[in-house]
CSV table of C-alpha atoms in Angstrom, one decimal:
chain,number,residue,atom,x,y,z
A,1,MET,CA,28.4,2.9,-14.9
A,2,ASP,CA,26.5,3.7,-11.6
A,3,TYR,CA,22.8,3.9,-11.3
A,4,PHE,CA,22.7,7.8,-11.4
A,5,GLU,CA,24.6,7.9,-14.7
A,6,ARG,CA,22.3,5.2,-16.2
A,7,ALA,CA,19.2,6.9,-15.0
A,8,LYS,CA,20.2,10.2,-16.7
A,9,TYR,CA,20.0,8.5,-20.1
A,10,PHE,CA,16.3,8.0,-19.7
A,11,ARG,CA,13.7,10.7,-20.2
A,12,THR,CA,11.6,10.4,-17.0
A,13,LYS,CA,7.9,11.4,-17.2
A,14,LYS,CA,6.5,13.5,-14.5
A,15,ARG,CA,2.9,12.5,-15.4
A,16,LEU,CA,3.7,8.9,-14.5
A,17,GLY,CA,5.3,9.9,-11.2
A,18,GLN,CA,8.7,8.4,-12.3
A,19,ASN,CA,11.5,8.7,-9.7
A,20,PHE,CA,14.0,5.9,-10.2
A,21,LEU,CA,15.7,4.4,-7.1
A,22,ILE,CA,19.5,4.9,-7.6
A,23,ASN,CA,20.8,4.1,-4.1
A,24,ALA,CA,22.6,0.7,-4.2
A,25,ASP,CA,22.3,0.3,-0.5
A,26,VAL,CA,18.5,0.7,-0.5
A,27,ILE,CA,18.2,-1.7,-3.5
A,28,SER,CA,20.3,-4.2,-1.5
A,29,ASP,CA,18.0,-3.8,1.5
A,30,ILE,CA,14.9,-4.4,-0.6
A,31,ILE,CA,16.4,-7.7,-1.8
A,32,ASP,CA,17.4,-8.7,1.8
A,33,PHE,CA,14.0,-7.8,3.3
A,34,ALA,CA,12.1,-9.5,0.6
A,35,ASP,CA,13.7,-12.8,1.8
A,36,ILE,CA,13.5,-14.2,-1.7
A,37,LYS,CA,13.7,-18.0,-2.0
A,38,PRO,CA,14.8,-19.8,-5.2
A,39,ASP,CA,11.3,-20.9,-5.9
A,40,ASP,CA,9.6,-17.6,-5.3
A,41,VAL,CA,7.5,-15.7,-7.8
A,42,ILE,CA,8.0,-11.9,-7.5
A,43,LEU,CA,5.6,-9.3,-8.9
A,44,GLU,CA,7.4,-6.0,-9.4
A,45,ILE,CA,5.2,-3.0,-9.9
A,46,GLY,CA,6.7,-0.1,-11.8
A,47,PRO,CA,10.1,-1.5,-12.5
A,48,GLY,CA,11.1,1.6,-14.5
A,49,VAL,CA,14.5,1.0,-16.1
A,50,GLY,CA,15.1,-2.1,-14.1
A,51,PHE,CA,17.6,-1.3,-11.3
A,52,VAL,CA,15.7,-3.4,-8.8
A,53,THR,CA,14.6,-5.9,-11.4
A,54,GLU,CA,18.1,-6.9,-12.4
A,55,GLN,CA,18.7,-7.9,-8.8
A,56,LEU,CA,15.4,-9.6,-8.3
A,57,VAL,CA,16.0,-12.0,-11.2
A,58,LYS,CA,19.2,-13.2,-9.6
A,59,HIS,CA,17.3,-14.6,-6.6
A,60,ALA,CA,13.7,-15.5,-7.7
A,61,GLN,CA,12.4,-18.4,-9.8
A,62,LYS,CA,10.4,-15.8,-11.8
A,63,VAL,CA,9.9,-12.0,-11.8
A,64,ILE,CA,6.8,-10.6,-13.4
A,65,ALA,CA,7.3,-6.9,-14.0
A,66,VAL,CA,4.2,-4.7,-14.7
A,67,GLU,CA,5.2,-1.4,-16.3
A,68,LEU,CA,3.0,1.2,-17.9
A,69,ASP,CA,5.7,3.2,-19.8
A,70,GLU,CA,6.4,1.9,-23.2
A,71,GLU,CA,9.9,3.4,-23.3
A,72,ALA,CA,10.8,1.8,-20.0
A,73,ILE,CA,9.6,-1.6,-21.4
A,74,LYS,CA,12.1,-1.2,-24.2
A,75,VAL,CA,14.9,-0.7,-21.7
A,76,LEU,CA,13.7,-3.7,-19.6
A,77,GLU,CA,13.7,-5.9,-22.7
A,78,LYS,CA,17.5,-5.5,-22.9
A,79,LEU,CA,17.9,-7.5,-19.7
A,80,GLU,CA,17.1,-10.7,-21.6
A,81,CYS,CA,16.5,-12.8,-18.6
A,82,ASP,CA,14.9,-16.2,-18.9
A,83,ASN,CA,13.0,-15.8,-15.7
A,84,LEU,CA,11.7,-12.3,-16.4
A,85,GLU,CA,8.2,-11.7,-17.8
A,86,LEU,CA,7.3,-8.1,-18.8
A,87,ILE,CA,3.7,-6.9,-18.9
A,88,HIS,CA,3.1,-3.5,-20.5
A,89,GLN,CA,0.0,-2.6,-18.6
A,90,ASP,CA,-1.5,-0.4,-15.9
A,91,ILE,CA,-1.3,-2.3,-12.6
A,92,LEU,CA,-4.7,-1.1,-11.5
A,93,LYS,CA,-6.1,-2.9,-14.6
A,94,THR,CA,-4.1,-6.1,-14.0
A,95,ASP,CA,-5.7,-9.2,-12.6
A,96,ILE,CA,-2.9,-10.3,-10.3
A,97,SER,CA,-4.6,-13.6,-9.4
A,98,ALA,CA,-4.1,-14.7,-13.1
A,99,LEU,CA,-0.4,-14.0,-13.2
A,100,SER,CA,0.8,-17.1,-11.6
A,101,ASP,CA,-0.4,-20.5,-10.3
A,102,LYS,CA,1.9,-20.0,-7.3
A,103,ASN,CA,1.8,-17.5,-4.4
A,104,ILE,CA,3.3,-14.1,-5.1
A,105,LYS,CA,5.6,-11.6,-3.3
A,106,VAL,CA,5.1,-8.0,-4.4
A,107,VAL,CA,8.0,-5.5,-4.6
A,108,ALA,CA,7.1,-2.0,-5.8
A,109,ASN,CA,8.5,1.5,-6.1
A,110,ILE,CA,5.1,3.0,-7.0
A,111,PRO,CA,4.0,6.4,-8.2
A,112,TYR,CA,3.1,8.2,-5.0
A,113,TYR,CA,0.0,9.8,-6.4
A,114,ILE,CA,-1.7,6.4,-6.7
A,115,THR,CA,-0.5,4.7,-3.5
A,116,SER,CA,-3.9,4.3,-1.9
A,117,PRO,CA,-5.5,2.8,-5.1
A,118,ILE,CA,-2.7,0.3,-5.5
A,119,ILE,CA,-2.9,-0.8,-1.9
A,120,ALA,CA,-6.7,-1.3,-2.3
A,121,HIS,CA,-6.0,-3.2,-5.6
A,122,LEU,CA,-3.6,-5.5,-3.9
A,123,LEU,CA,-5.5,-6.1,-0.6
A,124,GLY,CA,-9.1,-5.5,-1.6
A,125,GLU,CA,-11.5,-3.3,0.3
A,126,ILE,CA,-12.5,-3.9,3.9
A,127,ASP,CA,-15.6,-5.9,3.0
A,128,ASP,CA,-14.0,-7.8,0.1
A,129,LEU,CA,-13.6,-11.1,2.0
A,130,ALA,CA,-12.8,-13.2,-1.1
A,131,ASN,CA,-10.5,-10.9,-3.0
A,132,LYS,CA,-8.6,-12.9,-5.7
A,133,ASN,CA,-5.6,-10.7,-5.7
A,134,ARG,CA,-5.0,-10.8,-1.9
A,135,ASP,CA,-5.5,-14.5,-1.9
A,136,LYS,CA,-2.4,-14.9,-4.1
A,137,ILE,CA,-0.1,-12.4,-2.3
A,138,THR,CA,1.9,-13.4,0.8
A,139,ASP,CA,4.1,-10.3,1.3
A,140,ILE,CA,4.3,-6.8,-0.1
A,141,ILE,CA,7.3,-4.4,0.1
A,142,LEU,CA,6.4,-0.9,-1.0
A,143,MET,CA,8.4,2.2,-1.5
A,144,VAL,CA,6.1,5.1,-0.5
A,145,GLN,CA,6.2,8.7,0.6
A,146,GLU,CA,7.3,8.8,4.2
A,147,GLU,CA,4.1,10.6,5.2
A,148,VAL,CA,2.1,7.7,3.7
A,149,ALA,CA,4.2,5.1,5.4
A,150,ARG,CA,3.4,6.8,8.7
A,151,ARG,CA,-0.3,6.6,7.9
A,152,ILE,CA,0.0,2.9,7.0
A,153,VAL,CA,1.5,2.0,10.4
A,154,ALA,CA,-0.3,4.6,12.5
A,155,THR,CA,-2.4,3.8,15.7
A,156,GLU,CA,-5.0,5.8,17.6
A,157,ASN,CA,-2.1,7.2,19.6
A,158,SER,CA,-0.3,8.6,16.5
A,159,PRO,CA,-0.8,12.3,15.4
A,160,SER,CA,-4.4,12.6,14.2
A,161,LYS,CA,-3.5,13.4,10.6
A,162,GLN,CA,-1.7,10.0,10.3
A,163,TYR,CA,-4.5,7.7,11.5
A,164,GLY,CA,-7.4,7.2,9.0
A,165,LEU,CA,-9.0,5.1,6.3
A,166,LEU,CA,-5.7,4.0,4.7
A,167,THR,CA,-4.4,2.9,8.2
A,168,ILE,CA,-7.5,0.7,8.7
A,169,LEU,CA,-7.5,-0.8,5.2
A,170,SER,CA,-3.8,-1.6,5.4
A,171,GLN,CA,-3.9,-3.1,8.9
A,172,PHE,CA,-7.2,-4.9,8.4
A,173,TRP,CA,-5.6,-7.1,5.8
A,174,ALA,CA,-1.9,-7.0,6.6
A,175,ASP,CA,0.7,-6.8,9.4
A,176,CYS,CA,2.4,-3.5,8.6
A,177,SER,CA,5.8,-2.1,9.5
A,178,ILE,CA,8.3,0.4,8.3
A,179,ILE,CA,11.5,-1.2,7.2
A,180,ARG,CA,13.6,1.9,6.7
A,181,LEU,CA,13.5,5.5,5.8
A,182,VAL,CA,14.9,6.6,2.4
A,183,GLY,CA,16.1,10.1,1.7
A,184,ARG,CA,15.0,12.0,-1.4
A,185,LYS,CA,18.5,12.0,-2.9
A,186,SER,CA,18.2,8.2,-3.3
A,187,PHE,CA,16.1,8.8,-6.4
A,188,TYR,CA,16.5,10.4,-9.8
A,189,PRO,CA,15.0,12.8,-10.3
A,190,ALA,CA,14.9,13.6,-6.6
A,191,PRO,CA,11.3,14.0,-5.3
A,192,LYS,CA,10.4,16.9,-3.0
A,193,VAL,CA,9.8,14.6,0.0
A,194,ASN,CA,11.5,11.7,1.7
A,195,SER,CA,10.4,8.1,1.3
A,196,ALA,CA,10.1,4.9,3.3
A,197,LEU,CA,10.1,1.2,2.6
A,198,VAL,CA,7.1,-0.5,4.2
A,199,SER,CA,6.4,-4.2,4.7
A,200,LEU,CA,2.8,-5.6,4.5
A,201,LYS,CA,2.6,-9.2,5.5
A,202,VAL,CA,-0.8,-10.3,4.2
A,203,ARG,CA,-3.3,-11.8,6.5
A,204,LYS,CA,-5.3,-14.9,5.5
A,205,GLU,CA,-8.2,-13.7,7.8
A,206,PRO,CA,-9.3,-10.1,8.5
A,207,LEU,CA,-8.1,-8.4,11.6
A,208,LEU,CA,-11.6,-8.4,13.1
A,209,LYS,CA,-14.4,-10.9,13.1
A,210,LEU,CA,-17.6,-9.0,12.4
A,211,THR,CA,-21.2,-9.8,11.5
A,212,ASP,CA,-21.3,-7.3,8.7
A,213,TYR,CA,-18.2,-6.1,7.0
A,214,THR,CA,-20.0,-3.8,4.6
A,215,HIS,CA,-21.6,-2.1,7.6
A,216,PHE,CA,-18.1,-1.7,9.1
A,217,ARG,CA,-16.9,0.0,5.9
A,218,LYS,CA,-19.8,2.3,6.0
A,219,THR,CA,-19.2,3.1,9.6
A,220,ILE,CA,-15.5,4.0,9.2
A,221,LYS,CA,-16.2,6.0,6.0
A,222,GLY,CA,-18.8,8.1,7.9
A,223,ALA,CA,-16.6,8.4,11.0
A,224,PHE,CA,-13.6,9.8,9.2
A,225,ALA,CA,-15.6,11.9,6.7
A,226,GLN,CA,-15.0,15.2,8.5
A,227,ARG,CA,-12.0,15.2,10.8
A,228,ARG,CA,-12.7,18.4,12.6
A,229,LYS,CA,-16.1,17.2,13.7
A,230,THR,CA,-16.8,14.8,16.6
A,231,LEU,CA,-17.4,11.1,15.9
A,232,LYS,CA,-21.1,11.5,16.9
A,233,ASN,CA,-21.7,14.4,14.4
A,234,CYS,CA,-19.9,12.6,11.6
A,235,LEU,CA,-21.9,9.5,12.0
A,236,VAL,CA,-25.2,11.3,12.2
A,237,GLN,CA,-24.4,13.3,9.1
A,238,ALA,CA,-23.5,10.0,7.4
A,239,GLY,CA,-27.1,8.8,8.0
A,240,PHE,CA,-26.8,6.9,11.2
A,241,SER,CA,-29.6,7.3,13.8
A,242,LYS,CA,-28.7,9.9,16.4
A,243,GLU,CA,-30.2,7.8,19.1
A,244,LYS,CA,-28.2,4.7,18.1
A,245,VAL,CA,-25.0,6.7,17.9
A,246,GLN,CA,-25.5,8.2,21.3
A,247,ASN,CA,-26.3,4.8,22.8
A,248,ALA,CA,-23.3,3.1,21.2
A,249,ILE,CA,-20.9,5.8,22.4
A,250,SER,CA,-22.4,5.5,25.9
A,251,LYS,CA,-22.1,1.7,26.0
A,252,MET,CA,-18.5,2.0,25.0
A,253,ASN,CA,-17.9,4.5,27.8
A,254,LEU,CA,-16.5,7.1,25.3
A,255,ASP,CA,-16.5,10.8,25.7
A,256,GLU,CA,-19.4,12.1,23.6
A,257,ASN,CA,-17.0,14.7,22.0
A,258,ILE,CA,-14.4,12.1,20.9
A,259,ARG,CA,-13.2,12.1,17.4
A,260,ALA,CA,-12.8,9.0,15.2
A,261,GLU,CA,-9.0,9.0,15.1
A,262,LYS,CA,-8.9,8.4,18.9
A,263,LEU,CA,-10.6,5.0,18.5
A,264,SER,CA,-8.5,1.9,17.8
A,265,ILE,CA,-9.5,-0.4,14.9
A,266,ARG,CA,-11.0,-2.8,17.4
A,267,GLN,CA,-13.1,-0.1,19.0
A,268,LEU,CA,-14.3,1.0,15.6
A,269,GLY,CA,-15.3,-2.6,14.9
A,270,GLU,CA,-17.2,-2.7,18.3
A,271,LEU,CA,-18.9,0.6,17.4
A,272,SER,CA,-20.0,-0.8,14.0
A,273,GLU,CA,-21.5,-3.9,15.7
A,274,LEU,CA,-23.4,-1.7,18.2
A,275,LEU,CA,-24.8,0.6,15.4
A,276,GLN,CA,-26.4,-2.3,13.5
């Protein structure tokens, strides 16, 4: 029985954002790009009915699958693999650092409506320098909405709507790239948008060395608060001194009408340092 026929037997739940991957070629690519070694521990987020899971267990020493849906857990239990551990829990409430003594690779086909919270949970916030979850994770392969994938890998030269806080958070703690695009018909039920596989290779050190990471987080939050306004106006409205903002923009030789999305992450770091 093919993946489509198997998926049809399960009553998917829209409230959980369930769209099961049924494209065998994409599943094969996930396994290939994960580069799983015989002694690897894999954390699979949102395994659903286990189409990817049943391939992961063939390659890894252990697969830890965290699934919120009780009915999906019952299906997964039928796999009966010695190296599969099922956890019936919300991933956002899961202490990933406590799951294994070894480093972890993450593979996830996640509900698109909680993509940003899951990335923040895996990597920690900008100023969370000693995040326990991130410390355990080496690689992350995520299936996300194509639009979100573009935001994760964006630069200051990308279309303005793509570059923002999710870009900075992702790239601050990981080397990010798009592995491949995935059409909507690769899922059951088919979502309304296309998807993409993204790779996040976790950094041991943050992208920038700063004197105050909490201040940097405050700076970028203020800078991107209102996209239609200039960087200067955004920062002033966020509570920064108008004089300091003007001086910083001048020292960086920036146009006073520039918007935040036109600054690279390194420039935003420099701006944060000047604003202190």
